[in-house]
Amino acid sequence: MTLDAQQTAQELAERGLHWLAQQPVDDDLSLYSGLAGVVLALLEGHGDSGFEAYADAALEGARALASSVEGTESSSLYFGNTGTAFCLRAVHQVLGDDDAGRAADRALMLVRERFDGERWNEMTELLVGNAGIALGALAAGDEELALTAVTPYLRLADPTPGGVNWKVRPSEARSHHVAHGTLGIVLALATVGAATGRADLVELALAGAADVVGRDEAGPDGFLVPHSDPPHRPELIERYSYGWCNGPAGDAQVFRRLAAVTGDPRWDELQDRCWNTVVESGLPARLRPGFWDNNGRCCGTAGVLALACDRYAEGRGTLGFAGVLVDDLATRATVDGAGARWSNDEHRATPSRLPPRNGWAMGNAGIVRELLRFHRLAGGGDPGYAVCLPDQPALAGTDPYHPEPGREQNAVK
């Protein structure tokens, strides 16, 4: 890692925040691709620099989110009121805005009312279903709702030769990773179980993780599991991925959480194997059309950068590869008087370069947040985030649900 990478990260993040703050509010208010993700990036920018303009923009965004709660049909973490509630709770705790806190309560109340006794919709995974709602509710301070969301997994689990998994969508395919599969459910069960003292939930999480570990095809030094079995939409979805959503960058985050919950060193060994596979895969080079076309947090470079920074903060590596990722983001940025932003590519479309997006998962908000943190870490600063996402495990030795005294205003977990 070079000093140039640290300076580059700071400059790009500042220009990225400038671009985000200038974007008009449209109909997309979600965490995944809309305003909620932008507000979180602005909170990160304010925590990093202290600039009140970022706080003012975050408060303005929170007001728009608060006004949307009653009209939002989805209850999910990434597309609905659970994500809105988490974002509003963060604004309340970081900036002291009581209106945002009350709006978060309203959003969670609506989520609770829409539960049918088993689920909120046909999906039961992290992005759209129960697992994400559980993690978001817990992070927003509602343990009861979090338990409501994960309890159905106890009766919906299907035994497999290696452990258990779940049917997360109407099709027969069983997905294995964080975004839409078994490990996302494992993350929710382990996190909620540990926070509430429910050993049965943690035990079920370990059974789900065992199913995925048993599918590894890269061992003994790597870790690579297919997207799904039988393959889900194989004409569109590659069999193997490497990012947060459906690859070892996300698998490692779940293994980090299991290591913290159980104290078992084998989970740290597995996250190291995931990291070996990520580093040796060839990313961030775009080796072929479709291999590494995304800069964002969900299935692109920023999500890998998050893992690299987590590992460094926990003493499991250097920032060398993180610097490579920052340099790659720098080469792919559009920088001009409007600020900095990133576009993703879709090799099956013409033109293949897509418009830049605002939001968290595959847009600029998630990229900016990771650049800010890299800059802090490279300079010896605070290793954490202003706001830690519900599905990103806290650093080893920290309790995300009971912050240290005096840290509540800069560490909403």
PDB file of N, CA and C in Angstrom, residues 163-215:
ATOM      1  N   GLY A 163     -25.701 -30.839   6.445  1.00  0.00           N
ATOM      2  CA  GLY A 163     -26.269 -30.019   7.509  1.00  0.00           C
ATOM      3  C   GLY A 163     -27.722 -29.710   7.236  1.00  0.00           C
ATOM      4  N   VAL A 164     -28.027 -28.416   7.013  1.00  0.00           N
ATOM      5  CA  VAL A 164     -29.376 -28.019   6.622  1.00  0.00           C
ATOM      6  C   VAL A 164     -29.275 -26.870   5.618  1.00  0.00           C
ATOM      7  N   ASN A 165     -30.337 -26.688   4.834  1.00  0.00           N
ATOM      8  CA  ASN A 165     -30.495 -25.456   4.063  1.00  0.00           C
ATOM      9  C   ASN A 165     -31.969 -25.126   3.966  1.00  0.00           C
ATOM     10  N   TRP A 166     -32.279 -24.065   3.230  1.00  0.00           N
ATOM     11  CA  TRP A 166     -33.638 -23.562   3.180  1.00  0.00           C
ATOM     12  C   TRP A 166     -34.045 -23.274   1.736  1.00  0.00           C
ATOM     13  N   LYS A 167     -35.322 -23.430   1.461  1.00  0.00           N
ATOM     14  CA  LYS A 167     -35.871 -23.028   0.176  1.00  0.00           C
ATOM     15  C   LYS A 167     -36.178 -21.538   0.259  1.00  0.00           C
ATOM     16  N   VAL A 168     -35.388 -20.725  -0.425  1.00  0.00           N
ATOM     17  CA  VAL A 168     -35.500 -19.279  -0.250  1.00  0.00           C
ATOM     18  C   VAL A 168     -36.312 -18.597  -1.350  1.00  0.00           C
ATOM     19  N   ARG A 169     -36.693 -19.335  -2.375  1.00  0.00           N
ATOM     20  CA  ARG A 169     -37.460 -18.782  -3.485  1.00  0.00           C
ATOM     21  C   ARG A 169     -38.413 -19.852  -4.005  1.00  0.00           C
ATOM     22  N   PRO A 170     -39.382 -19.461  -4.848  1.00  0.00           N
ATOM     23  CA  PRO A 170     -40.351 -20.454  -5.333  1.00  0.00           C
ATOM     24  C   PRO A 170     -39.747 -21.577  -6.163  1.00  0.00           C
ATOM     25  N   SER A 171     -38.606 -21.369  -6.820  1.00  0.00           N
ATOM     26  CA  SER A 171     -38.004 -22.430  -7.627  1.00  0.00           C
ATOM     27  C   SER A 171     -37.331 -23.461  -6.728  1.00  0.00           C
ATOM     28  N   GLU A 172     -36.900 -24.565  -7.330  1.00  0.00           N
ATOM     29  CA  GLU A 172     -36.277 -25.643  -6.573  1.00  0.00           C
ATOM     30  C   GLU A 172     -34.811 -25.379  -6.241  1.00  0.00           C
ATOM     31  N   ALA A 173     -34.200 -24.411  -6.896  1.00  0.00           N
ATOM     32  CA  ALA A 173     -32.776 -24.156  -6.667  1.00  0.00           C
ATOM     33  C   ALA A 173     -32.518 -23.742  -5.226  1.00  0.00           C
ATOM     34  N   ARG A 174     -31.469 -24.297  -4.640  1.00  0.00           N
ATOM     35  CA  ARG A 174     -31.007 -23.889  -3.315  1.00  0.00           C
ATOM     36  C   ARG A 174     -29.728 -23.079  -3.490  1.00  0.00           C
ATOM     37  N   SER A 175     -29.789 -21.811  -3.117  1.00  0.00           N
ATOM     38  CA  SER A 175     -28.623 -20.935  -3.218  1.00  0.00           C
ATOM     39  C   SER A 175     -27.817 -21.019  -1.934  1.00  0.00           C
ATOM     40  N   HIS A 176     -26.504 -20.755  -2.047  1.00  0.00           N
ATOM     41  CA  HIS A 176     -25.612 -21.084  -0.943  1.00  0.00           C
ATOM     42  C   HIS A 176     -24.978 -19.882  -0.240  1.00  0.00           C
ATOM     43  N   HIS A 177     -25.074 -18.695  -0.819  1.00  0.00           N
ATOM     44  CA  HIS A 177     -24.242 -17.595  -0.328  1.00  0.00           C
ATOM     45  C   HIS A 177     -25.044 -16.556   0.457  1.00  0.00           C
ATOM     46  N   VAL A 178     -24.508 -15.328   0.566  1.00  0.00           N
ATOM     47  CA  VAL A 178     -25.061 -14.352   1.498  1.00  0.00           C
ATOM     48  C   VAL A 178     -26.328 -13.687   0.976  1.00  0.00           C
ATOM     49  N   ALA A 179     -26.302 -13.205  -0.247  1.00  0.00           N
ATOM     50  CA  ALA A 179     -27.382 -12.333  -0.705  1.00  0.00           C
ATOM     51  C   ALA A 179     -28.720 -13.049  -0.761  1.00  0.00           C
ATOM     52  N   HIS A 180     -28.743 -14.236  -1.350  1.00  0.00           N
ATOM     53  CA  HIS A 180     -30.014 -14.930  -1.555  1.00  0.00           C
ATOM     54  C   HIS A 180     -30.004 -16.360  -1.049  1.00  0.00           C
ATOM     55  N   GLY A 181     -29.069 -16.724  -0.185  1.00  0.00           N
ATOM     56  CA  GLY A 181     -28.922 -18.135   0.112  1.00  0.00           C
ATOM     57  C   GLY A 181     -28.676 -18.476   1.567  1.00  0.00           C
ATOM     58  N   THR A 182     -28.138 -19.657   1.765  1.00  0.00           N
ATOM     59  CA  THR A 182     -27.978 -20.249   3.081  1.00  0.00           C
ATOM     60  C   THR A 182     -27.127 -19.385   4.010  1.00  0.00           C
ATOM     61  N   LEU A 183     -26.015 -18.859   3.517  1.00  0.00           N
ATOM     62  CA  LEU A 183     -25.126 -18.123   4.423  1.00  0.00           C
ATOM     63  C   LEU A 183     -25.734 -16.804   4.893  1.00  0.00           C
ATOM     64  N   GLY A 184     -26.605 -16.200   4.121  1.00  0.00           N
ATOM     65  CA  GLY A 184     -27.315 -15.020   4.611  1.00  0.00           C
ATOM     66  C   GLY A 184     -28.217 -15.366   5.786  1.00  0.00           C
ATOM     67  N   ILE A 185     -28.871 -16.524   5.701  1.00  0.00           N
ATOM     68  CA  ILE A 185     -29.706 -16.995   6.804  1.00  0.00           C
ATOM     69  C   ILE A 185     -28.839 -17.358   8.007  1.00  0.00           C
ATOM     70  N   VAL A 186     -27.706 -18.009   7.750  1.00  0.00           N
ATOM     71  CA  VAL A 186     -26.765 -18.340   8.815  1.00  0.00           C
ATOM     72  C   VAL A 186     -26.324 -17.078   9.555  1.00  0.00           C
ATOM     73  N   LEU A 187     -26.014 -16.033   8.810  1.00  0.00           N
ATOM     74  CA  LEU A 187     -25.588 -14.776   9.432  1.00  0.00           C
ATOM     75  C   LEU A 187     -26.670 -14.229  10.349  1.00  0.00           C
ATOM     76  N   ALA A 188     -27.924 -14.254   9.889  1.00  0.00           N
ATOM     77  CA  ALA A 188     -29.026 -13.749  10.708  1.00  0.00           C
ATOM     78  C   ALA A 188     -29.230 -14.603  11.951  1.00  0.00           C
ATOM     79  N   LEU A 189     -29.245 -15.920  11.785  1.00  0.00           N
ATOM     80  CA  LEU A 189     -29.452 -16.807  12.926  1.00  0.00           C
ATOM     81  C   LEU A 189     -28.350 -16.647  13.966  1.00  0.00           C
ATOM     82  N   ALA A 190     -27.099 -16.613  13.519  1.00  0.00           N
ATOM     83  CA  ALA A 190     -25.982 -16.503  14.460  1.00  0.00           C
ATOM     84  C   ALA A 190     -25.987 -15.159  15.173  1.00  0.00           C
ATOM     85  N   THR A 191     -26.270 -14.097  14.430  1.00  0.00           N
ATOM     86  CA  THR A 191     -26.230 -12.757  15.011  1.00  0.00           C
ATOM     87  C   THR A 191     -27.362 -12.551  15.999  1.00  0.00           C
ATOM     88  N   VAL A 192     -28.574 -12.910  15.605  1.00  0.00           N
ATOM     89  CA  VAL A 192     -29.721 -12.747  16.504  1.00  0.00           C
ATOM     90  C   VAL A 192     -29.609 -13.715  17.676  1.00  0.00           C
ATOM     91  N   GLY A 193     -29.194 -14.946  17.399  1.00  0.00           N
ATOM     92  CA  GLY A 193     -29.042 -15.911  18.475  1.00  0.00           C
ATOM     93  C   GLY A 193     -28.050 -15.463  19.527  1.00  0.00           C
ATOM     94  N   ALA A 194     -26.907 -14.939  19.088  1.00  0.00           N
ATOM     95  CA  ALA A 194     -25.895 -14.476  20.039  1.00  0.00           C
ATOM     96  C   ALA A 194     -26.385 -13.264  20.822  1.00  0.00           C
ATOM     97  N   ALA A 195     -27.089 -12.355  20.162  1.00  0.00           N
ATOM     98  CA  ALA A 195     -27.543 -11.134  20.823  1.00  0.00           C
ATOM     99  C   ALA A 195     -28.651 -11.393  21.831  1.00  0.00           C
ATOM    100  N   THR A 196     -29.414 -12.460  21.633  1.00  0.00           N
ATOM    101  CA  THR A 196     -30.574 -12.728  22.490  1.00  0.00           C
ATOM    102  C   THR A 196     -30.392 -13.946  23.389  1.00  0.00           C
ATOM    103  N   GLY A 197     -29.221 -14.578  23.338  1.00  0.00           N
ATOM    104  CA  GLY A 197     -28.981 -15.741  24.169  1.00  0.00           C
ATOM    105  C   GLY A 197     -29.726 -16.983  23.737  1.00  0.00           C
ATOM    106  N   ARG A 198     -30.031 -17.099  22.455  1.00  0.00           N
ATOM    107  CA  ARG A 198     -30.765 -18.243  21.935  1.00  0.00           C
ATOM    108  C   ARG A 198     -29.794 -19.247  21.321  1.00  0.00           C
ATOM    109  N   ALA A 199     -29.376 -20.224  22.108  1.00  0.00           N
ATOM    110  CA  ALA A 199     -28.416 -21.214  21.631  1.00  0.00           C
ATOM    111  C   ALA A 199     -28.978 -22.060  20.498  1.00  0.00           C
ATOM    112  N   ASP A 200     -30.307 -22.262  20.475  1.00  0.00           N
ATOM    113  CA  ASP A 200     -30.890 -23.076  19.408  1.00  0.00           C
ATOM    114  C   ASP A 200     -30.736 -22.415  18.051  1.00  0.00           C
ATOM    115  N   LEU A 201     -30.800 -21.081  18.012  1.00  0.00           N
ATOM    116  CA  LEU A 201     -30.612 -20.361  16.750  1.00  0.00           C
ATOM    117  C   LEU A 201     -29.160 -20.452  16.293  1.00  0.00           C
ATOM    118  N   VAL A 202     -28.227 -20.332  17.223  1.00  0.00           N
ATOM    119  CA  VAL A 202     -26.810 -20.451  16.869  1.00  0.00           C
ATOM    120  C   VAL A 202     -26.520 -21.870  16.374  1.00  0.00           C
ATOM    121  N   GLU A 203     -27.084 -22.871  17.029  1.00  0.00           N
ATOM    122  CA  GLU A 203     -26.872 -24.255  16.608  1.00  0.00           C
ATOM    123  C   GLU A 203     -27.386 -24.480  15.184  1.00  0.00           C
ATOM    124  N   LEU A 204     -28.557 -23.908  14.878  1.00  0.00           N
ATOM    125  CA  LEU A 204     -29.097 -24.045  13.523  1.00  0.00           C
ATOM    126  C   LEU A 204     -28.208 -23.317  12.519  1.00  0.00           C
ATOM    127  N   ALA A 205     -27.666 -22.154  12.907  1.00  0.00           N
ATOM    128  CA  ALA A 205     -26.741 -21.430  12.031  1.00  0.00           C
ATOM    129  C   ALA A 205     -25.539 -22.300  11.687  1.00  0.00           C
ATOM    130  N   LEU A 206     -25.012 -22.988  12.673  1.00  0.00           N
ATOM    131  CA  LEU A 206     -23.838 -23.839  12.438  1.00  0.00           C
ATOM    132  C   LEU A 206     -24.174 -25.001  11.511  1.00  0.00           C
ATOM    133  N   ALA A 207     -25.383 -25.521  11.609  1.00  0.00           N
ATOM    134  CA  ALA A 207     -25.793 -26.589  10.700  1.00  0.00           C
ATOM    135  C   ALA A 207     -25.914 -26.068   9.268  1.00  0.00           C
ATOM    136  N   GLY A 208     -26.423 -24.855   9.111  1.00  0.00           N
ATOM    137  CA  GLY A 208     -26.486 -24.259   7.776  1.00  0.00           C
ATOM    138  C   GLY A 208     -25.106 -24.003   7.209  1.00  0.00           C
ATOM    139  N   ALA A 209     -24.206 -23.495   8.042  1.00  0.00           N
ATOM    140  CA  ALA A 209     -22.840 -23.252   7.584  1.00  0.00           C
ATOM    141  C   ALA A 209     -22.155 -24.560   7.188  1.00  0.00           C
ATOM    142  N   ALA A 210     -22.419 -25.631   7.940  1.00  0.00           N
ATOM    143  CA  ALA A 210     -21.808 -26.926   7.622  1.00  0.00           C
ATOM    144  C   ALA A 210     -22.234 -27.409   6.240  1.00  0.00           C
ATOM    145  N   ASP A 211     -23.489 -27.155   5.869  1.00  0.00           N
ATOM    146  CA  ASP A 211     -23.940 -27.544   4.532  1.00  0.00           C
ATOM    147  C   ASP A 211     -23.117 -26.851   3.452  1.00  0.00           C
ATOM    148  N   VAL A 212     -22.873 -25.548   3.628  1.00  0.00           N
ATOM    149  CA  VAL A 212     -22.129 -24.792   2.621  1.00  0.00           C
ATOM    150  C   VAL A 212     -20.669 -25.210   2.608  1.00  0.00           C
ATOM    151  N   VAL A 213     -20.069 -25.364   3.772  1.00  0.00           N
ATOM    152  CA  VAL A 213     -18.659 -25.774   3.834  1.00  0.00           C
ATOM    153  C   VAL A 213     -18.469 -27.120   3.139  1.00  0.00           C
ATOM    154  N   GLY A 214     -19.433 -28.002   3.272  1.00  0.00           N
ATOM    155  CA  GLY A 214     -19.338 -29.295   2.623  1.00  0.00           C
ATOM    156  C   GLY A 214     -19.391 -29.240   1.114  1.00  0.00           C
ATOM    157  N   ARG A 215     -19.752 -28.112   0.539  1.00  0.00           N
ATOM    158  CA  ARG A 215     -19.837 -27.953  -0.918  1.00  0.00           C
ATOM    159  C   ARG A 215     -18.584 -27.304  -1.514  1.00  0.00           C
TER     160      ARG A 215
END
